[in-house]
PDB file of C-alpha atoms in Angstrom:
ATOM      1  CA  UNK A 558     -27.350  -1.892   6.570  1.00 56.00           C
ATOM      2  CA  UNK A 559     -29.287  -0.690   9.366  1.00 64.00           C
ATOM      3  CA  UNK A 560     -29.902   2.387   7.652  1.00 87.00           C
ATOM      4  CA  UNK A 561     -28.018   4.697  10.151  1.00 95.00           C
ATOM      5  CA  UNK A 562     -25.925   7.949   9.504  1.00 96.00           C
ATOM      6  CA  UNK A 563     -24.260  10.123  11.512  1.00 97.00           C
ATOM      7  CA  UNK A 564     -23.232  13.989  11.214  1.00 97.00           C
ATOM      8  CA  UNK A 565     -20.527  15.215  10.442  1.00 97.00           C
ATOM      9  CA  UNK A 566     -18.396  13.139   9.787  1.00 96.00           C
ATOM     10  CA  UNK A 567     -15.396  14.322  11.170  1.00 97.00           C
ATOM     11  CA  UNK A 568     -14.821  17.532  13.050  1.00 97.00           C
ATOM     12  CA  UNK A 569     -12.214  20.008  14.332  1.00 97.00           C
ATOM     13  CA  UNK A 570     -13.030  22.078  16.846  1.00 96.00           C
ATOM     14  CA  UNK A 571     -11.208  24.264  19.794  1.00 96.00           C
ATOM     15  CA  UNK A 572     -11.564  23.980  23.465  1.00 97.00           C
ATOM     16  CA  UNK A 573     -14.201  25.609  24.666  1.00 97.00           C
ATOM     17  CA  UNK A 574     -16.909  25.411  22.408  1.00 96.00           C
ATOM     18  CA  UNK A 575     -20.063  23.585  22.270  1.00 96.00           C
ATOM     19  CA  UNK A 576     -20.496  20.710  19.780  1.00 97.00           C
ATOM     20  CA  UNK A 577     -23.195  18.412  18.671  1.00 98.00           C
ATOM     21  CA  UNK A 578     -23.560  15.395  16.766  1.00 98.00           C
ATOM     22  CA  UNK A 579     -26.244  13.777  15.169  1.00 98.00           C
ATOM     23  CA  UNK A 580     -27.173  10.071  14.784  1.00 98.00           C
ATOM     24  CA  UNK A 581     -30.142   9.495  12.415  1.00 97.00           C
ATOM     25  CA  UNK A 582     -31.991   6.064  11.490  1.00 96.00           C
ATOM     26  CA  UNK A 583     -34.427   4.894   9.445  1.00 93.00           C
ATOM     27  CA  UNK A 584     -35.887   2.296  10.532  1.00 89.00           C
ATOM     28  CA  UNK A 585     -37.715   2.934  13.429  1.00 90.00           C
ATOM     29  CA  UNK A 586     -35.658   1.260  16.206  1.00 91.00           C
ATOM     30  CA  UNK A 587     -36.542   2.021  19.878  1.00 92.00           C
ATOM     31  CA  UNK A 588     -32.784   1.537  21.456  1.00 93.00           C
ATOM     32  CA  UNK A 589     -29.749   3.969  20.468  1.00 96.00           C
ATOM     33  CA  UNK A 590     -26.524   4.447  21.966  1.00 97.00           C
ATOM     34  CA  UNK A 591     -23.886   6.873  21.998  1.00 98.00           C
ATOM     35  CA  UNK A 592     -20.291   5.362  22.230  1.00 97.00           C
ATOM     36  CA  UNK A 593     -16.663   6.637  22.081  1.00 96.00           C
ATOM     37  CA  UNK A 594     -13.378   5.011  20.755  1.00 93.00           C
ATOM     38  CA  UNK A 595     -10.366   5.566  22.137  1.00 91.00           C
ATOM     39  CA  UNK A 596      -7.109   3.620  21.809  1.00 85.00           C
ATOM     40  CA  UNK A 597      -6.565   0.579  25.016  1.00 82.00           C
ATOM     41  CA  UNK A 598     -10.285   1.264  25.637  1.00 84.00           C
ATOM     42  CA  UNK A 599     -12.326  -0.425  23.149  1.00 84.00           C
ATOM     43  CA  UNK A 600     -15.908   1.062  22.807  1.00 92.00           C
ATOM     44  CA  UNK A 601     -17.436   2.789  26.136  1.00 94.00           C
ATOM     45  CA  UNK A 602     -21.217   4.102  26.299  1.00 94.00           C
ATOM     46  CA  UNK A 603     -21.200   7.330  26.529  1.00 97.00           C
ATOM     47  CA  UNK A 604     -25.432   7.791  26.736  1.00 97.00           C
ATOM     48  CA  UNK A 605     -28.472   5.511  25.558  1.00 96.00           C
ATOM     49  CA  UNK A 606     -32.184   6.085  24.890  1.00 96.00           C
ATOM     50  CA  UNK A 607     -34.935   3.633  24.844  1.00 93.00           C
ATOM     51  CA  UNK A 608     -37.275   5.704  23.327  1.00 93.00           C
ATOM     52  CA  UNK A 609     -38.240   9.335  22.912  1.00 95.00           C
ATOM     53  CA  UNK A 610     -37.147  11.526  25.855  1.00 93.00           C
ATOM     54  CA  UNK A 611     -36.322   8.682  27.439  1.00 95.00           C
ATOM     55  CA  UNK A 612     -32.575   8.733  28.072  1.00 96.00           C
ATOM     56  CA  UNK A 613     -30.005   7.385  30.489  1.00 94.00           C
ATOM     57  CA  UNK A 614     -26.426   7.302  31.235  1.00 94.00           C
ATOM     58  CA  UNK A 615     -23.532   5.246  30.579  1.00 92.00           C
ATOM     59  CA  UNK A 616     -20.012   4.606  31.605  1.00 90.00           C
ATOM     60  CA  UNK A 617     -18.242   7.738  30.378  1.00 94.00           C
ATOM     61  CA  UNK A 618     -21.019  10.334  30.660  1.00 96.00           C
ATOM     62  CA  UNK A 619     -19.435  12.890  32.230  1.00 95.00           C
ATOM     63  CA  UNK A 620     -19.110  16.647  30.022  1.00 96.00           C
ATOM     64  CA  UNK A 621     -21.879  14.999  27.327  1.00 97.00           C
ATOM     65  CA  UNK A 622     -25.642  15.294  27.149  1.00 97.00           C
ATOM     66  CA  UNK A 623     -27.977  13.851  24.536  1.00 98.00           C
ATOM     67  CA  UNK A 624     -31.539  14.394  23.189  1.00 97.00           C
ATOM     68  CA  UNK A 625     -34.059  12.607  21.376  1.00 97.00           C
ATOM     69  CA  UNK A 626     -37.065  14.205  20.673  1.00 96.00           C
ATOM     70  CA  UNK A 627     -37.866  12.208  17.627  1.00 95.00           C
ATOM     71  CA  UNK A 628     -37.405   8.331  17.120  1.00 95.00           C
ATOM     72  CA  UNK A 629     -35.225   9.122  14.468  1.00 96.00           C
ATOM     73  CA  UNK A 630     -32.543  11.211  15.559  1.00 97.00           C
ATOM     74  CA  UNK A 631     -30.418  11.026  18.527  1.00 98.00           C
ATOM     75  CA  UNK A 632     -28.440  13.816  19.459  1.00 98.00           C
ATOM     76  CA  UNK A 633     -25.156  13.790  21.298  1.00 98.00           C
ATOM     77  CA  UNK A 634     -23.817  17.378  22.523  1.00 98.00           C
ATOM     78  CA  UNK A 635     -20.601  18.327  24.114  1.00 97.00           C
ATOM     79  CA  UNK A 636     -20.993  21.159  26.226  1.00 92.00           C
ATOM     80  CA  UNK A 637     -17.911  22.464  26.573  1.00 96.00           C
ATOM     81  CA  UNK A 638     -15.577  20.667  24.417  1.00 96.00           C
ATOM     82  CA  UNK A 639     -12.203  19.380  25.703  1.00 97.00           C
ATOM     83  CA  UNK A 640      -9.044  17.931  24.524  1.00 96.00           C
ATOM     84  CA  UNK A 641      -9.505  14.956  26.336  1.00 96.00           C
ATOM     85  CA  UNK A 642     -12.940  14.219  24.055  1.00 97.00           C
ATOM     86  CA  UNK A 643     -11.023  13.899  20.985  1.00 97.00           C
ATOM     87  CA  UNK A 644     -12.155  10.794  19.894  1.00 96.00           C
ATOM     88  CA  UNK A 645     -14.121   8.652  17.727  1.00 96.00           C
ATOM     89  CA  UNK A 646     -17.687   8.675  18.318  1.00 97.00           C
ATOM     90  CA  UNK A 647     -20.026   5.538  17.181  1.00 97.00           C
ATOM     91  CA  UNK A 648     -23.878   5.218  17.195  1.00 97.00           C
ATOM     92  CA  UNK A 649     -25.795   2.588  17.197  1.00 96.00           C
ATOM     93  CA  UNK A 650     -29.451   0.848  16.994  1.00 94.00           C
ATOM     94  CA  UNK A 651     -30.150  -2.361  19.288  1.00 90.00           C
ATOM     95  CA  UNK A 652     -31.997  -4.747  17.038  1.00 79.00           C
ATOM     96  CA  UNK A 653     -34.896  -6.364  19.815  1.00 70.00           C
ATOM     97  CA  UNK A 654     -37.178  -7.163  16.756  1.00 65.00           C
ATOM     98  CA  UNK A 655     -35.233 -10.947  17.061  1.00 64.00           C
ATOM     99  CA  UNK A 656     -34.559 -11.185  20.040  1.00 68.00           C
ATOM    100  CA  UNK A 657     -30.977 -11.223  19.319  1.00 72.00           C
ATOM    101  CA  UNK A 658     -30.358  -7.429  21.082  1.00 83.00           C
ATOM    102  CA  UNK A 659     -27.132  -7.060  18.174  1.00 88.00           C
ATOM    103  CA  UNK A 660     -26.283  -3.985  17.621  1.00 92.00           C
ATOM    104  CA  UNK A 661     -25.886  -2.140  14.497  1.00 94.00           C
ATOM    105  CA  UNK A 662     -23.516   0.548  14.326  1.00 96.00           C
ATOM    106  CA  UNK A 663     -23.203   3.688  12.536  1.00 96.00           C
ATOM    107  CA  UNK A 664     -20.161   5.177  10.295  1.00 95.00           C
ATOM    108  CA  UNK A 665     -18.754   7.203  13.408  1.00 96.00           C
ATOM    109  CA  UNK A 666     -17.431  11.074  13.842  1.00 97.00           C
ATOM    110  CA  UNK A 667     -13.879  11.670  14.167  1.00 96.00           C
ATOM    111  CA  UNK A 668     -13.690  14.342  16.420  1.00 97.00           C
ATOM    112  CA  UNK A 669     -10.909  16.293  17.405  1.00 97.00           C
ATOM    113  CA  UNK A 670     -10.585  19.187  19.900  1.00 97.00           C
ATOM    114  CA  UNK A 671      -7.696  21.879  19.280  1.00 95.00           C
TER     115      UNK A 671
ATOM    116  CA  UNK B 350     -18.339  -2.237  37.081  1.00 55.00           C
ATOM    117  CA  UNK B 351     -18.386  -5.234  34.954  1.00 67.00           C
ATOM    118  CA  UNK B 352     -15.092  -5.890  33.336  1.00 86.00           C
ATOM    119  CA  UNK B 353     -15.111  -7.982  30.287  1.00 93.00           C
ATOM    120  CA  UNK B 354     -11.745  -8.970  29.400  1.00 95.00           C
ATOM    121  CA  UNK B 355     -10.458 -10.257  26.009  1.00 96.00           C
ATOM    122  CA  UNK B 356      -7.071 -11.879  25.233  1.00 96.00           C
ATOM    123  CA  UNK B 357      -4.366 -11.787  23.854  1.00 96.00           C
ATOM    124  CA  UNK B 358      -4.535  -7.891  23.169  1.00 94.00           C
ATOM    125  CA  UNK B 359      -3.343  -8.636  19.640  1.00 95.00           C
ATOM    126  CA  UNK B 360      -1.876 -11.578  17.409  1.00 95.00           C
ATOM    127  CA  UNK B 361       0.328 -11.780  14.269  1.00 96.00           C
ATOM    128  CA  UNK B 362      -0.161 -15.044  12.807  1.00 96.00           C
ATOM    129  CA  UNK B 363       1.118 -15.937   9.271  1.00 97.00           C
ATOM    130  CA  UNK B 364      -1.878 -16.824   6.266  1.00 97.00           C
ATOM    131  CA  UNK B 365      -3.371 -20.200   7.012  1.00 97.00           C
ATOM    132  CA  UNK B 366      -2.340 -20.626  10.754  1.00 97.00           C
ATOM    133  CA  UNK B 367      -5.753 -21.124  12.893  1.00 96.00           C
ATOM    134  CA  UNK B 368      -5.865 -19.318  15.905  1.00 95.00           C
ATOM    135  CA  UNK B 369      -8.263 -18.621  19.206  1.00 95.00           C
ATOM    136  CA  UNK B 370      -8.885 -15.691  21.294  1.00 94.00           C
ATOM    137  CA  UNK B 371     -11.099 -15.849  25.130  1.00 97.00           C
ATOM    138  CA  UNK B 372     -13.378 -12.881  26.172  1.00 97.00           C
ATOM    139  CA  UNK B 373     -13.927 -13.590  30.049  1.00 97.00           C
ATOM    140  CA  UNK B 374     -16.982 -11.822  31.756  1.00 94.00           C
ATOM    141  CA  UNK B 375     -19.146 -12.153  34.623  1.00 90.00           C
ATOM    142  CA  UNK B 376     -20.794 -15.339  35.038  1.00 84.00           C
ATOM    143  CA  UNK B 377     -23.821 -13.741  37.153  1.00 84.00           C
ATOM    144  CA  UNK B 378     -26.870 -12.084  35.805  1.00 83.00           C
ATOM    145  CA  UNK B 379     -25.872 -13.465  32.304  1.00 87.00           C
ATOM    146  CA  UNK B 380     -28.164 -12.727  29.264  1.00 88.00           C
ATOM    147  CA  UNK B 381     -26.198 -13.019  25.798  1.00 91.00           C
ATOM    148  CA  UNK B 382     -22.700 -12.934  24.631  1.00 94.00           C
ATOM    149  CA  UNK B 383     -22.100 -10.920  21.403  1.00 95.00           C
ATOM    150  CA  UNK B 384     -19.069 -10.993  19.553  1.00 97.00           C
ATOM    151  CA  UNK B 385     -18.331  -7.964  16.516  1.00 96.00           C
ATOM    152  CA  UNK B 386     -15.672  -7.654  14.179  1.00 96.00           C
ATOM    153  CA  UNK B 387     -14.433  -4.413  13.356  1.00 95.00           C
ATOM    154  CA  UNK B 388     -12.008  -3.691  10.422  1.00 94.00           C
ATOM    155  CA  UNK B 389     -10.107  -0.696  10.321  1.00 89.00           C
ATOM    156  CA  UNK B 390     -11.908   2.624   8.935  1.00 87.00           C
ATOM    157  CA  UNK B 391     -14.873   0.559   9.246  1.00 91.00           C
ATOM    158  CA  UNK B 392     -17.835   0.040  12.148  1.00 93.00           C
ATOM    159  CA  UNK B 393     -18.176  -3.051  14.012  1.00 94.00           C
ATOM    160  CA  UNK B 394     -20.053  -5.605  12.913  1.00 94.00           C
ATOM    161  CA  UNK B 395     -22.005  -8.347  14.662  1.00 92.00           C
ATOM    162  CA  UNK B 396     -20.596 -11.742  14.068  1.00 95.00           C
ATOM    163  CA  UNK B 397     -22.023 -14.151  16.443  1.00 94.00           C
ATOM    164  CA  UNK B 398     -25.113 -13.565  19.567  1.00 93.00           C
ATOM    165  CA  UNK B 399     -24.818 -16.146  21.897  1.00 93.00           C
ATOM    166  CA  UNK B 400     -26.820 -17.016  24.817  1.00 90.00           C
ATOM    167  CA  UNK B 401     -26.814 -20.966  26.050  1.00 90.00           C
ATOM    168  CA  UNK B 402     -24.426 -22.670  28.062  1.00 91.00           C
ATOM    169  CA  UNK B 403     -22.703 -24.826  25.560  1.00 92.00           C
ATOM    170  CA  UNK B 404     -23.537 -22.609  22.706  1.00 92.00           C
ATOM    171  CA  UNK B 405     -21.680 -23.150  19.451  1.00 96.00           C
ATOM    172  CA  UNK B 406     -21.872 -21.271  16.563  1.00 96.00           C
ATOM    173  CA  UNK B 407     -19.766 -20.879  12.851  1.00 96.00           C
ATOM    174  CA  UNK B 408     -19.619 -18.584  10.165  1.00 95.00           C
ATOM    175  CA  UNK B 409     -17.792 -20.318   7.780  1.00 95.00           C
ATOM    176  CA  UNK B 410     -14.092 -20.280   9.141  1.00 96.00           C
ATOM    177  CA  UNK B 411     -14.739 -18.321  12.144  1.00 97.00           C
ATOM    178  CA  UNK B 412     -16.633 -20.557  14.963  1.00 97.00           C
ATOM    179  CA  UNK B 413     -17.082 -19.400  18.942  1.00 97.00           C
ATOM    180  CA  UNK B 414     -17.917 -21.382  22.151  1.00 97.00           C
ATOM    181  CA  UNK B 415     -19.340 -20.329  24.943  1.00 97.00           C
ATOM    182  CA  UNK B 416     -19.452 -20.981  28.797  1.00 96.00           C
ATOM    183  CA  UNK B 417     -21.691 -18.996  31.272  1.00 94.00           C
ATOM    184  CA  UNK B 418     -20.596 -21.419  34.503  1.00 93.00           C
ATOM    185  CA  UNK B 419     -17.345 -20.021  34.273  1.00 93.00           C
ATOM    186  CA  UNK B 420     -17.566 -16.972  32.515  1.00 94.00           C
ATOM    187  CA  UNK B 421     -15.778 -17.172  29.271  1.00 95.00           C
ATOM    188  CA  UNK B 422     -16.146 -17.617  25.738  1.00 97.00           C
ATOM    189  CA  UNK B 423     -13.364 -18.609  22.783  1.00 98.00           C
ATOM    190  CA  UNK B 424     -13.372 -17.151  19.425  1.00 98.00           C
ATOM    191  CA  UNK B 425     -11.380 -19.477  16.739  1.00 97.00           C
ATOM    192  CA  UNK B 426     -10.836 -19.119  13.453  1.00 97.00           C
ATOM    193  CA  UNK B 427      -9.316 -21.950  10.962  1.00 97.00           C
ATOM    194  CA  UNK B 428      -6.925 -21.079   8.333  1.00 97.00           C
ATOM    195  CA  UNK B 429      -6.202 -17.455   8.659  1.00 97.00           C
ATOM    196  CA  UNK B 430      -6.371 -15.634   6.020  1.00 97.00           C
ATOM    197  CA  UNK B 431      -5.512 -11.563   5.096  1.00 96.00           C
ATOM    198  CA  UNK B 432      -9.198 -10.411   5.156  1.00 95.00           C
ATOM    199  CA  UNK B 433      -9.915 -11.746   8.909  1.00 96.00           C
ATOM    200  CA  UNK B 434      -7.128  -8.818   9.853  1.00 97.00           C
ATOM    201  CA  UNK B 435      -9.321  -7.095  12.174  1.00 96.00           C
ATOM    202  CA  UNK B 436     -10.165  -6.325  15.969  1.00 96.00           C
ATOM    203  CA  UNK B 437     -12.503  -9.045  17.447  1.00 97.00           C
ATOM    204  CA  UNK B 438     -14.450  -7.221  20.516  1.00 96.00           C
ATOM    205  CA  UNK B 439     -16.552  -9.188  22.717  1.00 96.00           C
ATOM    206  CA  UNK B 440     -19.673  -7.948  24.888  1.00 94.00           C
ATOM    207  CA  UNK B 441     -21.679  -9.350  27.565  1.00 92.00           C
ATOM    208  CA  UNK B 442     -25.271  -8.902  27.842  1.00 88.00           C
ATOM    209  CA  UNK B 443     -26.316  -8.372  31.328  1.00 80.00           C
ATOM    210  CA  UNK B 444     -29.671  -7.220  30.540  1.00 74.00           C
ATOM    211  CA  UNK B 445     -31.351  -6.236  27.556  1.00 70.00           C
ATOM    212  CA  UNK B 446     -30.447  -2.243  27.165  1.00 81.00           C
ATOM    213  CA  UNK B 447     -26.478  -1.897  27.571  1.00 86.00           C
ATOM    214  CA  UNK B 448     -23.743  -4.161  26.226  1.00 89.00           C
ATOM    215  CA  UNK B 449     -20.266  -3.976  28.214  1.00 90.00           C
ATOM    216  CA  UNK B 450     -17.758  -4.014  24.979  1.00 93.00           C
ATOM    217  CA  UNK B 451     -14.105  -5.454  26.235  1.00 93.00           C
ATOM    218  CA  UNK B 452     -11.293  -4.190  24.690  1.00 93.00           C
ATOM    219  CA  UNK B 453     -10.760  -5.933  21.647  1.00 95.00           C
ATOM    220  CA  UNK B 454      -7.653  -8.639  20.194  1.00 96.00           C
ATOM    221  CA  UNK B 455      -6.312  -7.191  17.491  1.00 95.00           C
ATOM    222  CA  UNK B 456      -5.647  -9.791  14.775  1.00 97.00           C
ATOM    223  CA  UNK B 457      -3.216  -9.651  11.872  1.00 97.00           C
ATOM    224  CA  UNK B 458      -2.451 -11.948   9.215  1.00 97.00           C
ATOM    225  CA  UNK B 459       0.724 -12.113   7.312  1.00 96.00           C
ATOM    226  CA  UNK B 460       0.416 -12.939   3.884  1.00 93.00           C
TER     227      UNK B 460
END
């Protein structure tokens, strides 16, 4: 247990609106990630940070921003949520303490957009 | 783009049959191999980090292989049984801030 949570847990929302979700850890980890999970696509980064205010984008970044303005809490937000971001969202920590790079993933956010 | 690709996309196999799966990914610029199992309803979870040509590793039933030369790795697993029913995703390690996930084989065993 990596000691990482997410908020909420699952979502409705309509079209349109602003949402953001939350990815919290414990443990003081400098790497987090934002990913999404959609069927035929496995898991695609959405946003990472390597440290605080220090972000960057991934594959699928388009329509999502993030913050992190604490070590603890990563931030994802959609902007303007759309149909096509219903999805499941992961986070998750990079272990680097072992070298190993794993990561450790959070519960995820089912989020759907009406 | 790096494309890591895993197959088959899924498997049925019947309890006790052994059975293999091969992520492929880019043999340049190669820093680790992960491979996470992920359970329905659950979160992946790392089973095996791999990083040396010739690498081997087990976890009890569940042993992988690894090949950088050519850019592929095999996942086996001995004796199926009900609880391995998951997806097996690979991802390759290019450098050390962003893994490239493939797709996934989906795995199901019959009791």
């Amino acid at each position: 247990d990596a000691g990482i949570t997410q908020s909420p847990r699952h979502k409705v929302t309509e079209t349109g609106t602003p949402v953001t979700l939350r990815c919290h850890q414990t443990e003081n980890h400098r790497y987090m990630y934002w990913y999404r999970q959609d069927p035929g696509h496995g898991l695609r980064l959405i946003h990472y940070s390597y440290g605080v205010k220090d972000t960057d984008k991934g594959e699928v970044s388009d329509g999502y921003s993030v913050s992190r303005s604490k070590t603890e809490d990563f931030l994802l937000t959609l902007e303007s949520a759309t149909s096509s971001q219903t999805s499941v969202y992961f986070c998750a920590i990079r272990e680097g303490r072992s070298g190993s790079y794993e990561q450790y993933f959070g519960p995820g956010t089912r989020l759907t957009v009406t | 783009i790096l494309n890591v690709e895993q197959s088959p996309q899924s498997l049925h196999v019947q309890e006790g049959d052994s059975t293999n799966f091969t992520c492929s990914f880019p043999s340049s610029n190669f820093y680790a191999l992960h491979w996470y199992r992920w359970e329905t309803a659950k979160s992946p979870e790392a089973l095996f980090v791999m990083t040396l040509n010739g690498d081997e590793k087990k976890k009890g039933r569940i042993s992988a292989t690894l090949n950088t030369k050519e850019g592929y790795s095999y996942l086996y697993i001995k004796g199926s049984q009900p609880e391995d029913s998951a997806t097996y995703l690979c991802a390759f390690l290019r450098n050390t801030d962003k893994l490239i996930f493939g797709t996934g084989t989906r795995l199901q065993v019959f009791p």
